[in-house]
Short mmCIF file of C-alpha atoms in Angstrom, two decimals:
data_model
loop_
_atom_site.label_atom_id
_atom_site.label_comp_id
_atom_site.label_asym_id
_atom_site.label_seq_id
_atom_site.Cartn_x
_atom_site.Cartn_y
_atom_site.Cartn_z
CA UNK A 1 -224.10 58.74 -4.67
CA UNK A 2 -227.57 57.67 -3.62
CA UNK A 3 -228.10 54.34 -5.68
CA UNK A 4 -231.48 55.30 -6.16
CA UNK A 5 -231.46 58.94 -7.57
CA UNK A 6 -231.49 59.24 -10.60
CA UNK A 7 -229.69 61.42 -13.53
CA UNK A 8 -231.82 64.51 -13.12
CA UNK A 9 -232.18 64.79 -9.88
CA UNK A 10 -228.55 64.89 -9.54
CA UNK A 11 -228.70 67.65 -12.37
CA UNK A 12 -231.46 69.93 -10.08
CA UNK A 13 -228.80 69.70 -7.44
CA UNK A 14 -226.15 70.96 -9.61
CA UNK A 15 -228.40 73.72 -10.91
CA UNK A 16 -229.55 74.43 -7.01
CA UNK A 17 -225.69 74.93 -6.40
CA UNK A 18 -224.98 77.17 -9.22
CA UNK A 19 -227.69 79.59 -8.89
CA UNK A 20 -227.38 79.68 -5.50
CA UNK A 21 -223.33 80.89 -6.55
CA UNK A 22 -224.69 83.11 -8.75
CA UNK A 23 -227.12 84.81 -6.55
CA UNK A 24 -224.05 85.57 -4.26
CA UNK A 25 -222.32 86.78 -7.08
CA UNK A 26 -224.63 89.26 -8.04
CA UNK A 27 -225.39 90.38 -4.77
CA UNK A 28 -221.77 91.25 -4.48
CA UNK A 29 -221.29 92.77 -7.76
CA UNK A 30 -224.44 94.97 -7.03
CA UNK A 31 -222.91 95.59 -3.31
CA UNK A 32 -220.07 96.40 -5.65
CA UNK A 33 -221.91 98.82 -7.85
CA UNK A 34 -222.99 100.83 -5.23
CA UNK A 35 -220.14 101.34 -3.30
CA UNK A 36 -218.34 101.96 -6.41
CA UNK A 37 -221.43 104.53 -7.36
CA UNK A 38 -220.69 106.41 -4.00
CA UNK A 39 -217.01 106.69 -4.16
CA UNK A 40 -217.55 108.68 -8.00
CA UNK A 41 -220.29 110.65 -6.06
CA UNK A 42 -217.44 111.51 -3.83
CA UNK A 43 -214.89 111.82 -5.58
CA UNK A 44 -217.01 114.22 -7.65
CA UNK A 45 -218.12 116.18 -4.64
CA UNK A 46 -214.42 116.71 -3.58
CA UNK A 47 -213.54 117.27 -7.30
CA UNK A 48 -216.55 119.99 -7.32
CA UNK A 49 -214.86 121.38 -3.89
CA UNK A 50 -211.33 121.79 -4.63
CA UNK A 51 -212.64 123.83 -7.71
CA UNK A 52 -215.16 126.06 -6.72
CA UNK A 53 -212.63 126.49 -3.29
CA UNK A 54 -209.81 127.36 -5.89
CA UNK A 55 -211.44 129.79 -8.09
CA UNK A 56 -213.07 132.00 -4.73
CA UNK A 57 -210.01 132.09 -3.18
CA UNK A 58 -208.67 133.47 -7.04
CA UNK A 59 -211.09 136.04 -6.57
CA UNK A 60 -211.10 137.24 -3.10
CA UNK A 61 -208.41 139.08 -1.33
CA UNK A 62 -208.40 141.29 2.09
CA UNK A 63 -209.04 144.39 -0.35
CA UNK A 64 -212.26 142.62 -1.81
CA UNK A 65 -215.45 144.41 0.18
CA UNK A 66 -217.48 142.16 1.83
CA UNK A 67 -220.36 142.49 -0.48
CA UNK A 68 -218.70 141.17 -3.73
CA UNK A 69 -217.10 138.08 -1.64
CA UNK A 70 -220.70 137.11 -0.68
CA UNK A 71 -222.53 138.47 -3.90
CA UNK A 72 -220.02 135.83 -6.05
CA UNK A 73 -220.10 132.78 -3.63
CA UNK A 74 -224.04 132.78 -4.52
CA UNK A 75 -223.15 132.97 -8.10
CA UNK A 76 -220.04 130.54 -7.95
CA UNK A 77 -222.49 127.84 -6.09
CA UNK A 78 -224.86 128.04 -8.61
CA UNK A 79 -222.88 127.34 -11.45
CA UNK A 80 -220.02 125.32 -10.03
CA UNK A 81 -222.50 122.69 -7.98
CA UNK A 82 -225.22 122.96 -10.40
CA UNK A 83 -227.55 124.19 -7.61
CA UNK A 84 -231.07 126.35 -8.46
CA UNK A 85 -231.19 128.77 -6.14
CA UNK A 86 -228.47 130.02 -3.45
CA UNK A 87 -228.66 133.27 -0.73
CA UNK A 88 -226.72 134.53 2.18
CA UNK A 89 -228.72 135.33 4.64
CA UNK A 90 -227.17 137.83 7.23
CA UNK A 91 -228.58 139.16 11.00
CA UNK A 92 -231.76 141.53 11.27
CA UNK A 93 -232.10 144.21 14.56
CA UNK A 94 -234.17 141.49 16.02
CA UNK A 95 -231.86 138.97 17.64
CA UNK A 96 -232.06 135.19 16.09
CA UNK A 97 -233.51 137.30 12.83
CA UNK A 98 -232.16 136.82 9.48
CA UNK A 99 -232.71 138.36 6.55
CA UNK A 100 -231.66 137.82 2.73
CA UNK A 101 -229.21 140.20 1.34
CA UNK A 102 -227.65 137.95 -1.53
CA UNK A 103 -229.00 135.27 -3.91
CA UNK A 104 -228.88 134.37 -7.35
CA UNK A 105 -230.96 131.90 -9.28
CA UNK A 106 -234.72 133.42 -8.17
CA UNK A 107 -237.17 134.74 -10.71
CA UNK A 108 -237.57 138.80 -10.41
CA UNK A 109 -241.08 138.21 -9.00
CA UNK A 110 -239.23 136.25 -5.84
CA UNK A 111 -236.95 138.87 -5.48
CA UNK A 112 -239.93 141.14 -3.82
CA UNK A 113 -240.50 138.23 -1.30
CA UNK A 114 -236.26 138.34 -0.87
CA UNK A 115 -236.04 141.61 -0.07
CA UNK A 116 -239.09 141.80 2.64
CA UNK A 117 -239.10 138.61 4.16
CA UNK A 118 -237.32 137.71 7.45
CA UNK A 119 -236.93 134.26 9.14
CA UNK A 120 -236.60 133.38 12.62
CA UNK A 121 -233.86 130.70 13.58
CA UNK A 122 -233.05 128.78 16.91
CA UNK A 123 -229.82 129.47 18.07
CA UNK A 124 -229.26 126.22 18.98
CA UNK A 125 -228.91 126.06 15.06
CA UNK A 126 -225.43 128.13 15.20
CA UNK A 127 -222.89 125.93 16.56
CA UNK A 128 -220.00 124.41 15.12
CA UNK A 129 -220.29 121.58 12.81
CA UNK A 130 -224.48 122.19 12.92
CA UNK A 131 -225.86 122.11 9.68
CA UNK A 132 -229.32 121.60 7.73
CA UNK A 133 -229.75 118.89 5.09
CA UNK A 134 -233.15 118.23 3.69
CA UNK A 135 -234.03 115.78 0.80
CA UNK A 136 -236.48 113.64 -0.01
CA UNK A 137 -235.45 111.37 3.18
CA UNK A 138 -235.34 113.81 5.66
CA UNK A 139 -238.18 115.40 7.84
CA UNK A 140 -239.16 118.85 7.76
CA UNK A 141 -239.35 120.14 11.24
CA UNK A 142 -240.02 124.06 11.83
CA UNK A 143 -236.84 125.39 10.15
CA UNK A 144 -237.09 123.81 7.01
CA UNK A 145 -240.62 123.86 6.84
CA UNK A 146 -239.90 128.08 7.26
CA UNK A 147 -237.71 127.83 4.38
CA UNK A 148 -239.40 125.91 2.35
CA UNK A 149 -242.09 128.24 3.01
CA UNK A 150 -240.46 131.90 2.46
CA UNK A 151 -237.85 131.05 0.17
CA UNK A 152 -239.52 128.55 -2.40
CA UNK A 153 -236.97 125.82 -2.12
CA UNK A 154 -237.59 121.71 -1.81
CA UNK A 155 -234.42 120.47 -1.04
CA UNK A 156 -231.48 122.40 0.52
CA UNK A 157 -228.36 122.82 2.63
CA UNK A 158 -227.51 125.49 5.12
CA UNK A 159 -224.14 126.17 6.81
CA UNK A 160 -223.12 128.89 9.00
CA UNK A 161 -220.44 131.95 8.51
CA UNK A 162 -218.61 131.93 12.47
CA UNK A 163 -215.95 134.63 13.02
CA UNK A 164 -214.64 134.54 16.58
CA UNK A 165 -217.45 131.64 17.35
CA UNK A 166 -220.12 134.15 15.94
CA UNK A 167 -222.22 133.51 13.14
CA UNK A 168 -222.27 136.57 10.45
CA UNK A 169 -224.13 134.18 7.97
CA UNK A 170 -226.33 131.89 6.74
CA UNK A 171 -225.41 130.26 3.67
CA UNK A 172 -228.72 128.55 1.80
CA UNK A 173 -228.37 126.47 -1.71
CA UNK A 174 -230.88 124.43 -2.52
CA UNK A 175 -232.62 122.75 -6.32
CA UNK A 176 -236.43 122.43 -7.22
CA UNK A 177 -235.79 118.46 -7.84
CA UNK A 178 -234.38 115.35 -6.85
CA UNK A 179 -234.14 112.33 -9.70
CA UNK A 180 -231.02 109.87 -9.16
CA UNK A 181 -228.65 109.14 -10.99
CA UNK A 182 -228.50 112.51 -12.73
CA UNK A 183 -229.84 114.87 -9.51
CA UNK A 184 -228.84 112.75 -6.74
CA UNK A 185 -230.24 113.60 -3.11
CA UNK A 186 -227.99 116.32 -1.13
CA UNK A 187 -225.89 114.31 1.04
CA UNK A 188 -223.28 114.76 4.08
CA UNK A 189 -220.48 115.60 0.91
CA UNK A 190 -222.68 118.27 -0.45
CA UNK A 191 -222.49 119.72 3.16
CA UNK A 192 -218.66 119.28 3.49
CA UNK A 193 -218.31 121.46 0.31
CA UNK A 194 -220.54 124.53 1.32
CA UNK A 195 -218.87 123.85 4.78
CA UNK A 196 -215.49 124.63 3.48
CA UNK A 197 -217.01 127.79 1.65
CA UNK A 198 -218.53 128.93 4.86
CA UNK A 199 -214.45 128.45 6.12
CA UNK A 200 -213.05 130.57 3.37
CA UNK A 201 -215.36 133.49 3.70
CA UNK A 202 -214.93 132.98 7.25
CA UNK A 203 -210.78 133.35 6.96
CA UNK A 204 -211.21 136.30 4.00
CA UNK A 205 -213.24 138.41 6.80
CA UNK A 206 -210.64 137.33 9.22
CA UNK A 207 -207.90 138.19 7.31
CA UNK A 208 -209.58 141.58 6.09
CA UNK A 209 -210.25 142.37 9.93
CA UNK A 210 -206.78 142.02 10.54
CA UNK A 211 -205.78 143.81 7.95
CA UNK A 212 -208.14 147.22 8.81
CA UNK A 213 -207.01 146.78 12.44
CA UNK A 214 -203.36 147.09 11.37
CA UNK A 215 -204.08 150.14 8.76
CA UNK A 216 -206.00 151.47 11.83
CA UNK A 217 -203.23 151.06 14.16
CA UNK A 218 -200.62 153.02 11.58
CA UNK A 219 -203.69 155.28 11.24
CA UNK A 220 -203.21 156.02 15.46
CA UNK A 221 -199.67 156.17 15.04
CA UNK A 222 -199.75 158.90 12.40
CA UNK A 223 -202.51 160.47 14.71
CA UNK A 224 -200.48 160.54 17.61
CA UNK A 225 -197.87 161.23 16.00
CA UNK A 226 -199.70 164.37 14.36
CA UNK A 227 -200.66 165.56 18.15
CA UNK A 228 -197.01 165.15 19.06
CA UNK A 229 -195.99 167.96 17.06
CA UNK A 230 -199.28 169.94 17.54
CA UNK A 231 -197.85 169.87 21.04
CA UNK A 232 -194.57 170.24 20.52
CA UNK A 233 -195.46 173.30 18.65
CA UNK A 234 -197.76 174.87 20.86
CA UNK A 235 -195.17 174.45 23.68
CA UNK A 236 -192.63 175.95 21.65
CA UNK A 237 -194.75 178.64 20.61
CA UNK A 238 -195.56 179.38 24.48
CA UNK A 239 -191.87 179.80 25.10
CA UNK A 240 -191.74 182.28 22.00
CA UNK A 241 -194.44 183.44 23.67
CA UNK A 242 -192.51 184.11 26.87
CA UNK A 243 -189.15 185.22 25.44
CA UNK A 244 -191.58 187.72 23.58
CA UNK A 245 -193.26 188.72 26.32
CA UNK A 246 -189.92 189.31 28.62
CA UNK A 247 -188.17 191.41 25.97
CA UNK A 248 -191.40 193.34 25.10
CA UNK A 249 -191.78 194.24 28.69
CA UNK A 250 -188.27 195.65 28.98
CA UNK A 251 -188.70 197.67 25.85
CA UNK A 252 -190.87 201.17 26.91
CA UNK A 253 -192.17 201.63 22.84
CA UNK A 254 -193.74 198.26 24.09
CA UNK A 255 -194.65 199.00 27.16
CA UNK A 256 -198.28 198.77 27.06
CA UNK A 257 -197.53 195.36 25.81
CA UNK A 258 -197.27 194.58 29.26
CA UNK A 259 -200.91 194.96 30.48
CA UNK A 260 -201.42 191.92 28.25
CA UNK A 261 -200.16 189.40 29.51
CA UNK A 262 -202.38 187.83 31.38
CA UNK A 263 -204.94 188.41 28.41
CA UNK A 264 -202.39 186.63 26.39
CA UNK A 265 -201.77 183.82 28.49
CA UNK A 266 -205.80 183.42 28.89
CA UNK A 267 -206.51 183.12 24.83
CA UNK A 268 -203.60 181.14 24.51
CA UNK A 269 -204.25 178.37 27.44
CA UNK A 270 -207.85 177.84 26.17
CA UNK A 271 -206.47 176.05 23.04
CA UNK A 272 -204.06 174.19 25.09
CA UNK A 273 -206.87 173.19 26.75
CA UNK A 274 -208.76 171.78 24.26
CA UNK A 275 -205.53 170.42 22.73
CA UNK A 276 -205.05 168.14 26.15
CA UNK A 277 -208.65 167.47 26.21
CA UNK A 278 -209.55 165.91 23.45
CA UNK A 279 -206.11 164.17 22.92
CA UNK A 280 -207.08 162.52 26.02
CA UNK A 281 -210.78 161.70 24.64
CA UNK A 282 -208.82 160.18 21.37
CA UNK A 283 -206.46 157.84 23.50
CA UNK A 284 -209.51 156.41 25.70
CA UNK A 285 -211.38 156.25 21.64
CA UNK A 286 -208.39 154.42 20.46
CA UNK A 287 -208.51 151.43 22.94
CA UNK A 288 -211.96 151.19 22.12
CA UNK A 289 -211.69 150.82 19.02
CA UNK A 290 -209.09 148.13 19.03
CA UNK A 291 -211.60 146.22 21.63
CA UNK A 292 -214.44 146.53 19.13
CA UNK A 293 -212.05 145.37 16.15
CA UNK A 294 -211.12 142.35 18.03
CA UNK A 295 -214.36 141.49 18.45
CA UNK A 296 -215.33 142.01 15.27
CA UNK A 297 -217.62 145.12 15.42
CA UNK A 298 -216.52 146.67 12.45
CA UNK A 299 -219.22 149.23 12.31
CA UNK A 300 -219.06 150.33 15.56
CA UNK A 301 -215.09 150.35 15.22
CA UNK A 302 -215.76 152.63 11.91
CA UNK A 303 -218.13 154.81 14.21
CA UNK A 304 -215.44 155.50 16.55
CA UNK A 305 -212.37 156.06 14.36
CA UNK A 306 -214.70 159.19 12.60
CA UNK A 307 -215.04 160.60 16.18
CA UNK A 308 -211.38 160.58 16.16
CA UNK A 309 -211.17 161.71 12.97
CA UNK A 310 -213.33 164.72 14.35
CA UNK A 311 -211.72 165.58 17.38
CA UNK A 312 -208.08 165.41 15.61
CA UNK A 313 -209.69 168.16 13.32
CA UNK A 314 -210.83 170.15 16.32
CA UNK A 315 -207.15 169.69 17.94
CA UNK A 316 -205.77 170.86 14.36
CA UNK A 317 -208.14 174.22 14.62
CA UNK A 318 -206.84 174.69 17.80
CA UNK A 319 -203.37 174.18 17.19
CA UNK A 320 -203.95 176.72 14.81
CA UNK A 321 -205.58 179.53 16.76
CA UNK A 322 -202.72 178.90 19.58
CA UNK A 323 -200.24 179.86 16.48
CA UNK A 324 -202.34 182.26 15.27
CA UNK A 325 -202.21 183.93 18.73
CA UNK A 326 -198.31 184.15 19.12
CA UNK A 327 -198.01 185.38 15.68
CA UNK A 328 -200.52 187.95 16.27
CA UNK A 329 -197.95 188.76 19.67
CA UNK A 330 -194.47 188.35 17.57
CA UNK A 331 -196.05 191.07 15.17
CA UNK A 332 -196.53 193.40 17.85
CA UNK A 333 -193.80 193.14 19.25
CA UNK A 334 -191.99 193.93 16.11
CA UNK A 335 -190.77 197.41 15.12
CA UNK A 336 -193.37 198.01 12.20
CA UNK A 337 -191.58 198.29 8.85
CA UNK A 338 -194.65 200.17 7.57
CA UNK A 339 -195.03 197.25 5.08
CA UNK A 340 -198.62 196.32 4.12
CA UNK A 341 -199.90 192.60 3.57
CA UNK A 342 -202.92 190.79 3.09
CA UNK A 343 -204.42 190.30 6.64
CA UNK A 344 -207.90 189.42 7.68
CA UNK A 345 -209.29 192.62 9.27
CA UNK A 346 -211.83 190.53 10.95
CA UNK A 347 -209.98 187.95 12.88
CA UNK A 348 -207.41 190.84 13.38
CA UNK A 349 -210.08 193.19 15.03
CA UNK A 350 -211.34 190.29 17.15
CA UNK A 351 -208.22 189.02 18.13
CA UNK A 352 -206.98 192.37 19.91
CA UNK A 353 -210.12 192.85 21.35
CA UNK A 354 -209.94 189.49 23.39
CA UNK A 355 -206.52 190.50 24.14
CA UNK A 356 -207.60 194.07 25.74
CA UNK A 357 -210.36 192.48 27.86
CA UNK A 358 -208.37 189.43 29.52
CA UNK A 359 -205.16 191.66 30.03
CA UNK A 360 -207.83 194.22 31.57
CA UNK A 361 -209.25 191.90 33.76
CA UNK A 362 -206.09 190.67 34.86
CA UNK A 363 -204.93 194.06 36.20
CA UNK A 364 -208.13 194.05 37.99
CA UNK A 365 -207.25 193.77 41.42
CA UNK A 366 -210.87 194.25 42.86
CA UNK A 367 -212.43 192.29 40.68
CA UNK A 368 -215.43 194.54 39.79
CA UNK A 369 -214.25 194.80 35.85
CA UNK A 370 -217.14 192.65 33.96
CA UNK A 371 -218.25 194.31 30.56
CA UNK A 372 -219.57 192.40 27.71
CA UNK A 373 -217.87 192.30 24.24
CA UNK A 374 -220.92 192.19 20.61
CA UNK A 375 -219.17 191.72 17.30
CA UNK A 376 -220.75 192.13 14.17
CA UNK A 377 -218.47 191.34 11.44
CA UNK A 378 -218.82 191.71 7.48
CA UNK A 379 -217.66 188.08 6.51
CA UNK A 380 -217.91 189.73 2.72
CA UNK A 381 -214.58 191.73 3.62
CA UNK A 382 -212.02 189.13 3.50
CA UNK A 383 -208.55 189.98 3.25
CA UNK A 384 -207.18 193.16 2.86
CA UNK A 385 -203.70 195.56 2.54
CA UNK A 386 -202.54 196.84 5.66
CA UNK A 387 -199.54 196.96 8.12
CA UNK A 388 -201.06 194.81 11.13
CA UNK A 389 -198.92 195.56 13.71
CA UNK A 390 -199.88 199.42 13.24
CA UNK A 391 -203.52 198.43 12.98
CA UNK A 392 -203.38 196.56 15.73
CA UNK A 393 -201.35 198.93 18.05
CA UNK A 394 -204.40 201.15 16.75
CA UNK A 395 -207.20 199.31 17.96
CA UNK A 396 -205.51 197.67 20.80
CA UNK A 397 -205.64 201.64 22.45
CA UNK A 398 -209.32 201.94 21.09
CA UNK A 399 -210.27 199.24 22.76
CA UNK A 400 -208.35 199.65 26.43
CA UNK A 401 -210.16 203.51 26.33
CA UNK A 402 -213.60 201.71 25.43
CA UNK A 403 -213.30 199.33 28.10
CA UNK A 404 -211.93 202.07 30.29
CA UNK A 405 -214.82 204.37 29.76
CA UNK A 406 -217.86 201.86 29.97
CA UNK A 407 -216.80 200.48 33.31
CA UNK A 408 -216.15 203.98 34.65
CA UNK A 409 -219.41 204.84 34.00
CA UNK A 410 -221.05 202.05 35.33
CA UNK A 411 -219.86 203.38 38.93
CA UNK A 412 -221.90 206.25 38.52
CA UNK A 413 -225.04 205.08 36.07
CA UNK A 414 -228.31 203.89 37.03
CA UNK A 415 -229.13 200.78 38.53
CA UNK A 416 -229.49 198.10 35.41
CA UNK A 417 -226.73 199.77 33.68
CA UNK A 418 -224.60 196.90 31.95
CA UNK A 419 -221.19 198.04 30.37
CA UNK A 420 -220.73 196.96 26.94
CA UNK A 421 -218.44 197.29 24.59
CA UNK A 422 -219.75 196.96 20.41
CA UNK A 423 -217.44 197.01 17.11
CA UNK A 424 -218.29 195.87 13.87
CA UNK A 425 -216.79 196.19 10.55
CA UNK A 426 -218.26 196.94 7.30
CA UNK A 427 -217.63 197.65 3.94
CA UNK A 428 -218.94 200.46 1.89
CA UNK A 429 -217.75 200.04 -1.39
CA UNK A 430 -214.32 200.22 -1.91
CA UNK A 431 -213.70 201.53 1.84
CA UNK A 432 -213.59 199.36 5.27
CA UNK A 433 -215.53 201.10 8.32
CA UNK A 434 -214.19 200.11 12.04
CA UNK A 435 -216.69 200.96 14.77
#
């Protein structure tokens, strides 16, 4: 000790020490304080997370439409992260144009400004792990300051919606204010947690994808499945056909049978036709629409399964008028029983008159047999009681003498002459007129 300082001096010193100590001190306890401060933030975020992440994926299944998954996550932000105002924003025509089609939190006067506004964002924006965050900290640069703009908000986060490294979405939350401690600024946590919403939205429509593409590929099976037996019956109906045909041709009631033939063949190789056709226009259809699935073009994937839809109902019809057609032969061919039944005159009429002119033509060896067929049926008719094979035995004759006559005098009419053969049907009261 310095002989010549004295008492107090050697008291400042001790004082110096001390406060010097407990400057330290309370520069760590405050360094303390605010680490400690951040790690409840945290821990709050994440609490805040796992919750709201729980209770959507409660809610939202593959059989939940895409609509109410996005129309609740607005809803679910709002209240669960105690934002203001939160919207999906989804793609316009325009590419790099999005458009609000969800939010909750605006005032019905905003909702006008929602509905018609549209906001143009770099695509440089809509990569993985690229986010916006804007608080009182950040610049705006043209992005936010478009927000801001359009949509009314201050502060804000957006994250993208990728499927298949796509975006689909744009998620936007955002509040009016920022005042710590109660309404701390948005941070890199806050983004984390709408992050992981964007990746549960992101698996749902995944999951839901996979799911449609699986209910459409049992949806092909049972299609081709369905044009299995359409062929399978139209090939057995040909042999019928056939087998008909031989033993009708050896029978001699029958024997004018035989001049149809080739008539019969003709009417029934048309639907075979389209059969063939458009079964091969539905397995090309199909492959598309498994590469459009996969990419996640569900719209265009829903375009193309109702043009299969369409041509399985056109294969159907003509499945139909292929059985139709033998029927129409087996009943001939029968030995009428003189029993009446309920049979549609018109399709009846028409039928045999298709018949007569393609088994004419087919016996046409020169090739100069070319008369035109007019209908004019009374669709108020409907079905009535009569023995068709009679009928049609009936008007199968009619028709063979028409044709007969018309073409016969075409060889000796004027020039201009066209051969044509009419019938119509008609009822007068309680009667049915063939003509």
């Amino acid at each position: 000790m310095d002989a010549n300082s004295s008492p107090d001096d050697k008291l400042q010193r001790e004082l110096a020490y001390y406060k010097k100590q407990l400057d330290q001190i309370s520069g760590e306890t405050i360094q303390l304080d605010y680490t400690l401060s951040s790690l409840r933030l945290e821990l709050k975020q994440k609490k805040e997370a796992l919750t709201i992440l729980t209770n959507l994926q409660s809610e939202f299944s593959v059989a939940t439409p895409l609509a109410v998954i996005y129309s609740e996550t607005v809803k679910a932000i709002n209240a669960q992260l105690g934002m203001d105002h939160s919207m999906v924003l989804l793609p316009a025509s325009p590419s790099n144009v999005y458009k609000a089609a969800y939010w909750h939190g605006f005032q019905d006067e905003h909702v006008t400004i929602l509905k018609m506004s549209e906001i143009e964002i770099s695509p440089s924006f809509f990569r993985p792990s690229q986010f916006i965050l804007h608080n009182k900290s950040t610049n705006a640069d043209v992005t936010v300051s478009q927000i801001q703009k359009i949509y009314q908000l201050n502060y804000f986060i957006g994250v993208s919606v990728f499927l298949e490294e796509k975006p689909v979405a744009l998620i936007i939350s955002g509040r009016r204010f920022e005042k710590n401690p109660f309404v701390p600024p948005f941070d890199k946590g806050d983004v984390d947690t709408l992050t992981a919403i964007a990746g549960l939205i992101s698996s749902v429509i995944q999951n839901k994808n996979m799911m449609e593409l699986k209910l459409e590929k049992a949806e092909v099976e049972k299609q081709n499945e369905v044009i299995k037996e359409q062929r399978d019956t139209l090939e057995k109906a040909l042999n019928e056909l056939r087998l008909a045909q031989n033993q009708l041709i050896q029978s001699e009631k029958m024997a004018s049978l035989g001049e149809l033939t080739a008539g019969i063949a003709h009417e029934i190789q048309n639907p075979l036709n389209f059969v063939n056709n458009f079964s091969e226009v539905n397995r090309e259809l199909i492959g598309e629409r498994k590469d459009e699935l996969i990419k996640g073009n569900i719209t265009e994937a829903k375009t193309i399964a109702e043009q299969i839809d369409e041509n399985e109902q056109k294969i159907i019809h003509h499945g139909k008028r292929a059985d139709a057609i033998v029927k129409g032969m087996l009943q001939h061919s029968r030995t009428s029983t003189g029993k009446k039944e309920l049979t549609n005159i018109n399709a009846l009429a028409d039928e045999y008159l298709r018949l007569s002119y393609h088994g004419l033509r087919a016996k046409d060896k020169d090739k100069d047999f070319n008369t035109s067929m007019k209908t004019d049926f009374d669709q108020t008719i409907g079905n009535i009681n009569i023995v068709p094979q009679d009928i049609g035995r009936v008007l199968l004759n009619l028709y063979n003498n028409a044709f007969y006559t018309v073409t016969e005098k075409k060889k000796s009419a004027e020039v201009g002459y066209e051969p044509t053969v009419s019938m119509s049907t008609k009822k007068i009261y309680d009667k049915i007129e063939i003509r």
